[in-house]
Structures are given as C-alpha cells and as structure tokens.
CSV table of C-alpha atoms in Angstrom, one decimal:
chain,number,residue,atom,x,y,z
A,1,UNK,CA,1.7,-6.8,-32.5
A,2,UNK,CA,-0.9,-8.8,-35.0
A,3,UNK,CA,-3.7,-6.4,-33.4
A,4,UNK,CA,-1.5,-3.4,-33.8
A,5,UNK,CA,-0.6,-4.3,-37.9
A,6,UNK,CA,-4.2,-5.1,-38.2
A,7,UNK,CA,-5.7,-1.5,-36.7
A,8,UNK,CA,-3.0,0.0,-39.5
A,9,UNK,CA,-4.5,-1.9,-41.9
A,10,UNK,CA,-8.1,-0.7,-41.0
A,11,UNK,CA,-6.7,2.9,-41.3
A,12,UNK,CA,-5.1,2.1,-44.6
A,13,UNK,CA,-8.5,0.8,-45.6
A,14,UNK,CA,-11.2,3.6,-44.1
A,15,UNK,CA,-8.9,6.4,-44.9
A,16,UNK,CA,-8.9,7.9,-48.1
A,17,UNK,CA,-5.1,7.8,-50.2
A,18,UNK,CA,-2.9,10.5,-48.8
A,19,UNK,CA,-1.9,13.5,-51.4
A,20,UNK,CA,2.4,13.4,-51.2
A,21,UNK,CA,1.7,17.4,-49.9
A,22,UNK,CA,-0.5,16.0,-46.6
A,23,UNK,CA,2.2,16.2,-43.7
A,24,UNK,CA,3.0,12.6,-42.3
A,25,UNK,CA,2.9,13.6,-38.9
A,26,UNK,CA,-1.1,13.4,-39.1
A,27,UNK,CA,-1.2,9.7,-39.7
A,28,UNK,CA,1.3,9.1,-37.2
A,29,UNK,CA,-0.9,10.5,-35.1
A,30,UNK,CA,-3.8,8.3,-35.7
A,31,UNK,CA,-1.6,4.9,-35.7
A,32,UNK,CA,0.0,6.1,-32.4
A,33,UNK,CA,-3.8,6.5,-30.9
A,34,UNK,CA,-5.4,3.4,-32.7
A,35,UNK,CA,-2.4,1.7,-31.0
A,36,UNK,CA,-3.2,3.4,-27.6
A,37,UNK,CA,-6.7,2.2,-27.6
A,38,UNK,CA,-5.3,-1.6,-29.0
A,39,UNK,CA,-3.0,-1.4,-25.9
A,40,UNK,CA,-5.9,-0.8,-23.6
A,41,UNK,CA,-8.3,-3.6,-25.0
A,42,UNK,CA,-5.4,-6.0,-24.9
A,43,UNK,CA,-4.7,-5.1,-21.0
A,44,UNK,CA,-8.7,-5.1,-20.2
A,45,UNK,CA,-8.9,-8.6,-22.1
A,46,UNK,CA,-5.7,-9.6,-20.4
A,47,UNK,CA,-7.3,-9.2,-16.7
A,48,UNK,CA,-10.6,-10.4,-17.9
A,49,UNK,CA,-8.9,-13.9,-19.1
A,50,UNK,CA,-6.8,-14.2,-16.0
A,51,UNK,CA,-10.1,-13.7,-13.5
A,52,UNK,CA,-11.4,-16.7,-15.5
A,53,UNK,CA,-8.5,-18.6,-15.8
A,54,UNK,CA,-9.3,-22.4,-15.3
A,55,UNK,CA,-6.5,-22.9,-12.7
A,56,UNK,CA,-8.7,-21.3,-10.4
A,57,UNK,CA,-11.0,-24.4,-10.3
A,58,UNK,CA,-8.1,-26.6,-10.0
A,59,UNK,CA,-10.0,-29.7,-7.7
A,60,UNK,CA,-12.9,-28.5,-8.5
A,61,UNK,CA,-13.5,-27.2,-4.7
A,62,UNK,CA,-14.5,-23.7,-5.6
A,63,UNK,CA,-17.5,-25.7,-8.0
A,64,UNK,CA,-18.8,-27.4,-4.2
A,65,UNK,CA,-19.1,-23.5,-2.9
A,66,UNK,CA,-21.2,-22.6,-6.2
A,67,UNK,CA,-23.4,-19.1,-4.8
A,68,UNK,CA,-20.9,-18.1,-2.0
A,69,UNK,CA,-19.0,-15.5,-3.9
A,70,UNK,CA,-22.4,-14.5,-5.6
A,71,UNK,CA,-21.3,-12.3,-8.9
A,72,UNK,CA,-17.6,-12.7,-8.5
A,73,UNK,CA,-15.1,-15.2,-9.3
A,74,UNK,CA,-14.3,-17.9,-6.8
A,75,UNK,CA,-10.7,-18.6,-6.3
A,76,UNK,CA,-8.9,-21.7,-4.2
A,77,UNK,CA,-6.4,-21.2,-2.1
A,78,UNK,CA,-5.5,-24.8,-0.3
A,79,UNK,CA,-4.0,-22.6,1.8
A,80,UNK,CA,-6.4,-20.7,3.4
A,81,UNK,CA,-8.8,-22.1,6.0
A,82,UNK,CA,-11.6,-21.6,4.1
A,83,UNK,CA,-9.4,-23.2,0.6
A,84,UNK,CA,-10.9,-20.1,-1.6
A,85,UNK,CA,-11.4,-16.5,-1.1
A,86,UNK,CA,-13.6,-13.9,-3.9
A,87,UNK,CA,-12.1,-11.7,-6.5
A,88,UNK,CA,-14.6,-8.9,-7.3
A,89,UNK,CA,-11.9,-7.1,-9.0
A,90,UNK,CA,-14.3,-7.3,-12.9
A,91,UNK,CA,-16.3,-4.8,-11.1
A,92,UNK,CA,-16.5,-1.2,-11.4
A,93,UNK,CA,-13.8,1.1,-9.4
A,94,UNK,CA,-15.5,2.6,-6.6
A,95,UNK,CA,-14.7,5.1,-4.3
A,96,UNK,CA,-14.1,2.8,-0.9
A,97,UNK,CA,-16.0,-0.6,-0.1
A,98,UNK,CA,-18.2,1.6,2.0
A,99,UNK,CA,-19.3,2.9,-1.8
A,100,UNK,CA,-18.9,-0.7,-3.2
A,101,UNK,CA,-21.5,-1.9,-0.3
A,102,UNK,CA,-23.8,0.9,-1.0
A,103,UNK,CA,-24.3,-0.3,-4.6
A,104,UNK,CA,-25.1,-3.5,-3.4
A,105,UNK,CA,-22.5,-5.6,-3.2
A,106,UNK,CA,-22.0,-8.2,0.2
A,107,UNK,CA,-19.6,-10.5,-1.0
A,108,UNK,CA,-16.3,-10.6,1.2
A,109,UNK,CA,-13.3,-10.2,-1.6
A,110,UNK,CA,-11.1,-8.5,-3.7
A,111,UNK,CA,-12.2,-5.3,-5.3
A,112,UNK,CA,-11.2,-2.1,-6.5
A,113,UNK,CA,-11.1,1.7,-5.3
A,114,UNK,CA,-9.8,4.9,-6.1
A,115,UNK,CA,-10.3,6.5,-3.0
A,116,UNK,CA,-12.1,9.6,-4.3
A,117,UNK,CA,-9.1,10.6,-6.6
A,118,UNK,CA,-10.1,9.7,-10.3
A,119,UNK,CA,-7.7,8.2,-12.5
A,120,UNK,CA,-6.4,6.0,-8.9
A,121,UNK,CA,-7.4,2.4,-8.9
A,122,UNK,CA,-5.8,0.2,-5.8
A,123,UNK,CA,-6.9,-3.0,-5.6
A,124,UNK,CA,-8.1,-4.2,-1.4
A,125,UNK,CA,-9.8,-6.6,0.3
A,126,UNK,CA,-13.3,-5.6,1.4
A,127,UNK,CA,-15.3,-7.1,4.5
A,128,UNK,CA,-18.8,-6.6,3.7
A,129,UNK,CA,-20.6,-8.4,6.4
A,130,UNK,CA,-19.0,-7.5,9.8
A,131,UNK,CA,-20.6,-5.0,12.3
A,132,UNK,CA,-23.2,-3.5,8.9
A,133,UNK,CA,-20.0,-4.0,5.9
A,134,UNK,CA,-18.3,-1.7,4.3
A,135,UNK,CA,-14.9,-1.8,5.7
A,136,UNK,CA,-11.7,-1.5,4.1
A,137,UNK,CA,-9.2,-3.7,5.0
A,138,UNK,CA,-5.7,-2.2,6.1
A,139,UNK,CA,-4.1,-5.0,7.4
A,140,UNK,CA,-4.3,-8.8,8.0
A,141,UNK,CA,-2.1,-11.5,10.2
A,142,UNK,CA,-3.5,-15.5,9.3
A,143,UNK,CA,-0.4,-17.4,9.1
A,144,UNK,CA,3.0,-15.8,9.7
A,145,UNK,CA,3.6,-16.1,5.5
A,146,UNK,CA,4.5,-13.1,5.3
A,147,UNK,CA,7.6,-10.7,7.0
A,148,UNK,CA,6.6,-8.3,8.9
A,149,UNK,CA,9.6,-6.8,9.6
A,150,UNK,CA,9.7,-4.4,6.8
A,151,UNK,CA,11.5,-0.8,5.7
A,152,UNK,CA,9.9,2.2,6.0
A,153,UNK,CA,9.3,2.6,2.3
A,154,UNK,CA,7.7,-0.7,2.3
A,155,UNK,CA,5.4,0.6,5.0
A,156,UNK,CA,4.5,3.2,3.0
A,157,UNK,CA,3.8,1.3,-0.4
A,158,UNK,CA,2.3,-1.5,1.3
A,159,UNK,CA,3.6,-5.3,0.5
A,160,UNK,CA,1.9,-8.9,1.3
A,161,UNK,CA,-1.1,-10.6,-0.3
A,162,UNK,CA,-4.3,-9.0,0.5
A,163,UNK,CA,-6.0,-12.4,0.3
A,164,UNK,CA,-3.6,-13.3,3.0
A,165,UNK,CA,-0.8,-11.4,4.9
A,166,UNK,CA,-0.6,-7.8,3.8
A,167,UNK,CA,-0.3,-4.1,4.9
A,168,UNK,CA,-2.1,-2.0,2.6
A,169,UNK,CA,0.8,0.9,2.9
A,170,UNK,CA,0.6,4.3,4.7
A,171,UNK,CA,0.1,6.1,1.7
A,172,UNK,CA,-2.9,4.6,1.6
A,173,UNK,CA,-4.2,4.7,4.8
A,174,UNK,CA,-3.5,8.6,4.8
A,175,UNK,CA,-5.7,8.8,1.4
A,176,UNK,CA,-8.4,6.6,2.4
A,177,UNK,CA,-8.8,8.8,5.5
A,178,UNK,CA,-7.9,11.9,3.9
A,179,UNK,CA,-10.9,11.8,1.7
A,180,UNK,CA,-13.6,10.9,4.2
A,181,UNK,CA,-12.0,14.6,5.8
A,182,UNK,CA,-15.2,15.5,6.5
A,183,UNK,CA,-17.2,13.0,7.7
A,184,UNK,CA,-14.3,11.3,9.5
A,185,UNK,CA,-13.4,7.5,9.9
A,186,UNK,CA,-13.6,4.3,12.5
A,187,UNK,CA,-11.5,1.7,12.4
A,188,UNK,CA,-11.9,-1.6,13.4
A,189,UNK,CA,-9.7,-4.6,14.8
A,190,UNK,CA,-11.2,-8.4,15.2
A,191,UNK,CA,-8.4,-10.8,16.6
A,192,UNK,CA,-8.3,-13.9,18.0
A,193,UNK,CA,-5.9,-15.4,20.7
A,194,UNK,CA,-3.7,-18.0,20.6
A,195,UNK,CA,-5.9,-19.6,22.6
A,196,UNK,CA,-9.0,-19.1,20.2
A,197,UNK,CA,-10.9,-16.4,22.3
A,198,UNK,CA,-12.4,-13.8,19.9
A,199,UNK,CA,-11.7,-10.3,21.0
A,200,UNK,CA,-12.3,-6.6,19.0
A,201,UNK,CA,-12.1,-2.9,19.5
A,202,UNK,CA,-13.6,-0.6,17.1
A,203,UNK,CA,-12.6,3.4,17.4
A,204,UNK,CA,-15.1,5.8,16.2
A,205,UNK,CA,-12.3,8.7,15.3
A,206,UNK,CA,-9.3,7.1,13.0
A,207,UNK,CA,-7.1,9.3,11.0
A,208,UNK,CA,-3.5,8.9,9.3
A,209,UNK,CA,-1.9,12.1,8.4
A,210,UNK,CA,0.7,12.5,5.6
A,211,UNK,CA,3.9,11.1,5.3
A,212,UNK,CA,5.6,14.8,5.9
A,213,UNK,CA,3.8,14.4,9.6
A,214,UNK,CA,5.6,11.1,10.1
A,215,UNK,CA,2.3,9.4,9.3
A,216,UNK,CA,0.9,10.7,12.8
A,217,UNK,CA,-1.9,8.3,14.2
A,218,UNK,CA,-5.0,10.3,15.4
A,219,UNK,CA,-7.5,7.6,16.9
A,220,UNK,CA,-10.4,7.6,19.8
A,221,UNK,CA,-13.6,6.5,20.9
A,222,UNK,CA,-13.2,2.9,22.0
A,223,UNK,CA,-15.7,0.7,22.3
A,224,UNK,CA,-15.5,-3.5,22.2
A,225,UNK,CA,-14.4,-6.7,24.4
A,226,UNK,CA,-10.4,-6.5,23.8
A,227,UNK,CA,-9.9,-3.5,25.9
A,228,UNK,CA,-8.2,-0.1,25.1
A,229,UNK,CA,-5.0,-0.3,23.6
A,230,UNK,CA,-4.6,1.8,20.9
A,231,UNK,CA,-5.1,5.3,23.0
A,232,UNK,CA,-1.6,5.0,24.3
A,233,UNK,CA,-0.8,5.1,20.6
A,234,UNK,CA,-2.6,8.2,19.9
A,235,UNK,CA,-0.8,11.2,18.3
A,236,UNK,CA,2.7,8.8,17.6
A,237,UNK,CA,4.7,9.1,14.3
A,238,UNK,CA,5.1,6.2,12.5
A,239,UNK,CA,8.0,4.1,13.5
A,240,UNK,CA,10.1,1.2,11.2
A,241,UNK,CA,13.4,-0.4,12.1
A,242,UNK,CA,15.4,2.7,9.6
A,243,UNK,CA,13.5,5.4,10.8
A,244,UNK,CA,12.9,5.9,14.4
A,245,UNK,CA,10.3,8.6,15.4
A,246,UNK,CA,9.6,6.9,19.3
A,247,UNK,CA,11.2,10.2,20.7
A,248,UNK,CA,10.5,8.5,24.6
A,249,UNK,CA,12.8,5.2,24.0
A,250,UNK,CA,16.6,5.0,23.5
A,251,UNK,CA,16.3,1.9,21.2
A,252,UNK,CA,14.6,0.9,18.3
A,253,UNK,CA,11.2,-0.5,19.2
A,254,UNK,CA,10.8,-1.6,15.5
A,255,UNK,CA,14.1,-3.0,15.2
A,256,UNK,CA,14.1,-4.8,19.1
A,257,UNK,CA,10.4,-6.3,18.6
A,258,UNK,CA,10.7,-7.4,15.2
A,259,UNK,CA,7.8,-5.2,13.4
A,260,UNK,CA,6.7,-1.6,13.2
A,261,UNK,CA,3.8,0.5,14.9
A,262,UNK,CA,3.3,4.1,15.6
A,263,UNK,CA,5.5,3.4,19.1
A,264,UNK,CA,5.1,5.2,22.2
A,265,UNK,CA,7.9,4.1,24.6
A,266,UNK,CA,7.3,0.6,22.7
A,267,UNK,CA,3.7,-0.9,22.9
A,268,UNK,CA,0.7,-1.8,24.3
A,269,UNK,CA,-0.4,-2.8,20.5
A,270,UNK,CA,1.8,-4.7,18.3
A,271,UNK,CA,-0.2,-6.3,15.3
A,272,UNK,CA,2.5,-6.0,13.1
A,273,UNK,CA,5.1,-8.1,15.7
A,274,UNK,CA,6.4,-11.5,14.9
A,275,UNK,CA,4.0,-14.3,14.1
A,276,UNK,CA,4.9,-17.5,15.5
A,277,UNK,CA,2.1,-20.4,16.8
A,278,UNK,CA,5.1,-22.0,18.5
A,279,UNK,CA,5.5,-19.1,20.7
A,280,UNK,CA,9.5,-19.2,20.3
A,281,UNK,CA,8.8,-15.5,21.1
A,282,UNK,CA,7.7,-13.6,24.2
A,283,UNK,CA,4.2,-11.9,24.2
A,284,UNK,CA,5.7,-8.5,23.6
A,285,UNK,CA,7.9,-10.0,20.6
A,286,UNK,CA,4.6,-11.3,18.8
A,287,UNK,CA,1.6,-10.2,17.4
A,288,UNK,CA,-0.3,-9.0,20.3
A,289,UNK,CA,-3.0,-7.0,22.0
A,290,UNK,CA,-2.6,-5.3,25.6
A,291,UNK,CA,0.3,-8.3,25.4
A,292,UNK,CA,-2.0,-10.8,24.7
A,293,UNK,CA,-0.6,-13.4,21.8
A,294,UNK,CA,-2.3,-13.6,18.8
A,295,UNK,CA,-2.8,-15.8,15.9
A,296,UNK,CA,-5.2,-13.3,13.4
A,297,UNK,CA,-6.0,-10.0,13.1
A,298,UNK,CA,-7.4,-7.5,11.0
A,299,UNK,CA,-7.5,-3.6,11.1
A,300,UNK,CA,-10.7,-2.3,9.0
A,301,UNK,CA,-11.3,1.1,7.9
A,302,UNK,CA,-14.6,2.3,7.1
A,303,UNK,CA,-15.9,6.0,6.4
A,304,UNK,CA,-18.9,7.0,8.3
C-alpha cells in the first residue's frame, strides 16, 4: 500500500494539473497501471528476499558446502541425506532443463520452465549430471513423506515437494512431451533396492498424450540393468483409485495396491505404490520394479 500511495504521488508530481474538462477515466488509467507494475516489483522482490532468506543457513551447514550449488542458492534440509538441496529458481525461465543445460548450467536443483508455451512458468527439479544432464524430473520416491495414493485430479496437477516426494502432474508430462513433438523424448528411471543395489532403464521413445486420451502412455526402446518393465505398460490409460481405465481387471488396481500407474491387468511397474522400509507390505503393494522393493526412484524426462 505505501508503494502504491507513493507511485500516485509521483504521478501527481510529473503530471501536469488536470483541466476540470479532461475525463477522469484517463488517470485512472495510469494509477491502475503504475499499480500493476508496483504489484509486479513487489512479487519479483518478494521471491528474491525469500531465495536469500537467512533461515536457509540455519547451522551454518550449507556455509561447509560453499561452491556445490555454484550460482544458486544453497538450501538445508536436515532431512535429506545430503541435509541441502539447490534452488536455481533466480534464474531465467527456460524452455526444459535440456534448455537450462544448454546455456550452461550443471547444478542439480530447482529451476524454472515454461515448456515452450510463453507466459507458462512451472517450477521442477532438474538433474544435470546423469547419463550427459538435462533431464526433467517427473517423479521422485526418498522417504515415504509423501502419499501416494492420490485422486485423479491430483494426478493431473501434480502434488509433493519436488526437493523431496513429488509427482510433477500429467498435465505436465503431456506438455513437456508435447512440445518436444518433433524430435521426441526418453525417459529415464534410476532406483535403488531395498537392499541398496542400483538398478536403471532408460527408454529412448516416451510420450504422454492428453488428458481427453486418458493420459495414454506411449514408451519403447529399453536399454539399462533393471530389466524391461515398462513395455507391458505401453499404450495404457492412466489409472487412479476414482477413475479406473485398466479395462483387463475387474478391480481397482489403484485402489487395491495403494497408488496409481497407467495399469495393465495391474503391474509389472509400480513406482507410485506404497513406501514402507519396514516392508509391512508385500512386493506388489510397494514401490517396485519387475516386483523388486524399492526405497528411491526417479523418472527423468529429457528431449532429444
């Protein structure tokens, strides 16, 4: 409010006195856009003081790992394994972090895209150092913080904390491969096991079509140590505990395995199952691989 009364006082200042005859809608015109442009230096000053906020150098820890978020701000999380993780988010909106990596950048962090559509910004994690950077993370499983077991509308938005836990939403993943059309995507999946053996797959055809198709999973070319498990899911709609689209099962896949996945008479795949390190649930309850338990995983998207 105290910027806002002092742009109108600027105007009162700079602009000459007003004849009685000069219509009033013209200088409510200018105060409505003066207070426009206040509004958007307030927001941009807003995010710039929360990105250097000093709670995020609470212990100090994030001052020990000085250089290992190069440009970006370092931010603890006692939480994490690691106890910070990079927010790159001062930096310009890109395209996808395939763009954000071709300008340069190699930190792993927060950043923003737009996914090709100007006037979009969605904020996602980036990994910028696996198998030559540039991927997109779509999803992530660390610590079971974060249900799973979600609606289909929260599928679509995305929920979570893309630091942490999170699904980046099916909107998304249809406009992030939507606008790499033409050159096409791969997607990527590092996990480890319960037991800590590393495992991946990486696809070199990925595609989510629109919500009207049921979100319809197009994916192919496998290549990696995990094994094939996603080609059983090729060509499946999209299916969450309200909306069933697993036309080859009487039940509820989503609803009887805790979590939701484009289902084909169940799964082979379920990343977005239950996570529990105490393995109160079965293999094909949890987060799993070919029915393998897991205790991380990420799916990557990256445009070639």
């Amino acid at each position: 409010m105290k910027l806002l009364l002092i742009a109108i006082f600027t105007v009162s200042l700079l602009t000459p006195l007003v004849e009685p005859s000069t219509d009033i809608s013209v200088l409510k015109s200018q105060i409505q856009a003066l207070s426009s442009k206040v509004s958007q230096q307030s927001q941009k000053i807003e995010q710039l003081e929360f990105l250097k906020t000093k709670d995020r150098v609470r212990n100090g820890f994030c001052q020990t790992k000085d250089g290992s978020c190069g440009s970006c701000f370092c931010v603890e999380d006692y939480d994490l394994v690691e106890k910070f993780y990079c927010d790159c988010r001062a930096k310009p909106v890109r395209r996808d972090c395939k763009d954000h990596y071709a300008q340069g950048e190699r930190t792993n962090g927060l950043y923003r895209i737009n996914k090709n559509m100007p006037g979009v910004v969605v904020q996602v994690n980036c990994d910028q150092q696996t198998d030559g950077g540039g991927w997109t993370l779509v999803q992530r499983r660390v610590d079971g913080s974060t249900n799973f077991q979600r609606s289909w509308g929260a599928y679509r938005q995305g929920f979570g904390r893309l630091y942490r836990e999170f699904w980046l939403g099916n909107k998304n993943l249809y406009h992030l491969t939507a606008q790499a059309h033409w050159v096409g995507s791969e997607v990527r999946f590092d996990m480890i096991q319960k037991g800590g053996t590393k495992m991946w797959a990486k696809y070199s055809n990925f595609e989510v079509a629109s919500e009207a198709t049921g979100f319809v999973l197009h994916i192919s070319g496998y290549s990696g140590n995990a094994g094939d498990g996603m080609s059983g899911h090729n060509g499946m709609k999209f299916t969450t505990f309200d909306r069933d689209n697993d036309k080859w099962t009487p039940g509820n896949c989503a609803l009887t395995f805790y979590g939701a996945w484009w289902a084909n008479a169940c799964h082979g795949v379920h990343l977005n199952g239950a996570f529990d390190a105490l393995q109160r649930y079965p293999s094909y309850h949890a987060v799993s691989w070919n029915h393998k338990s897991l205790r991380f995983s990420e799916i990557k998207v990256r445009r070639k």
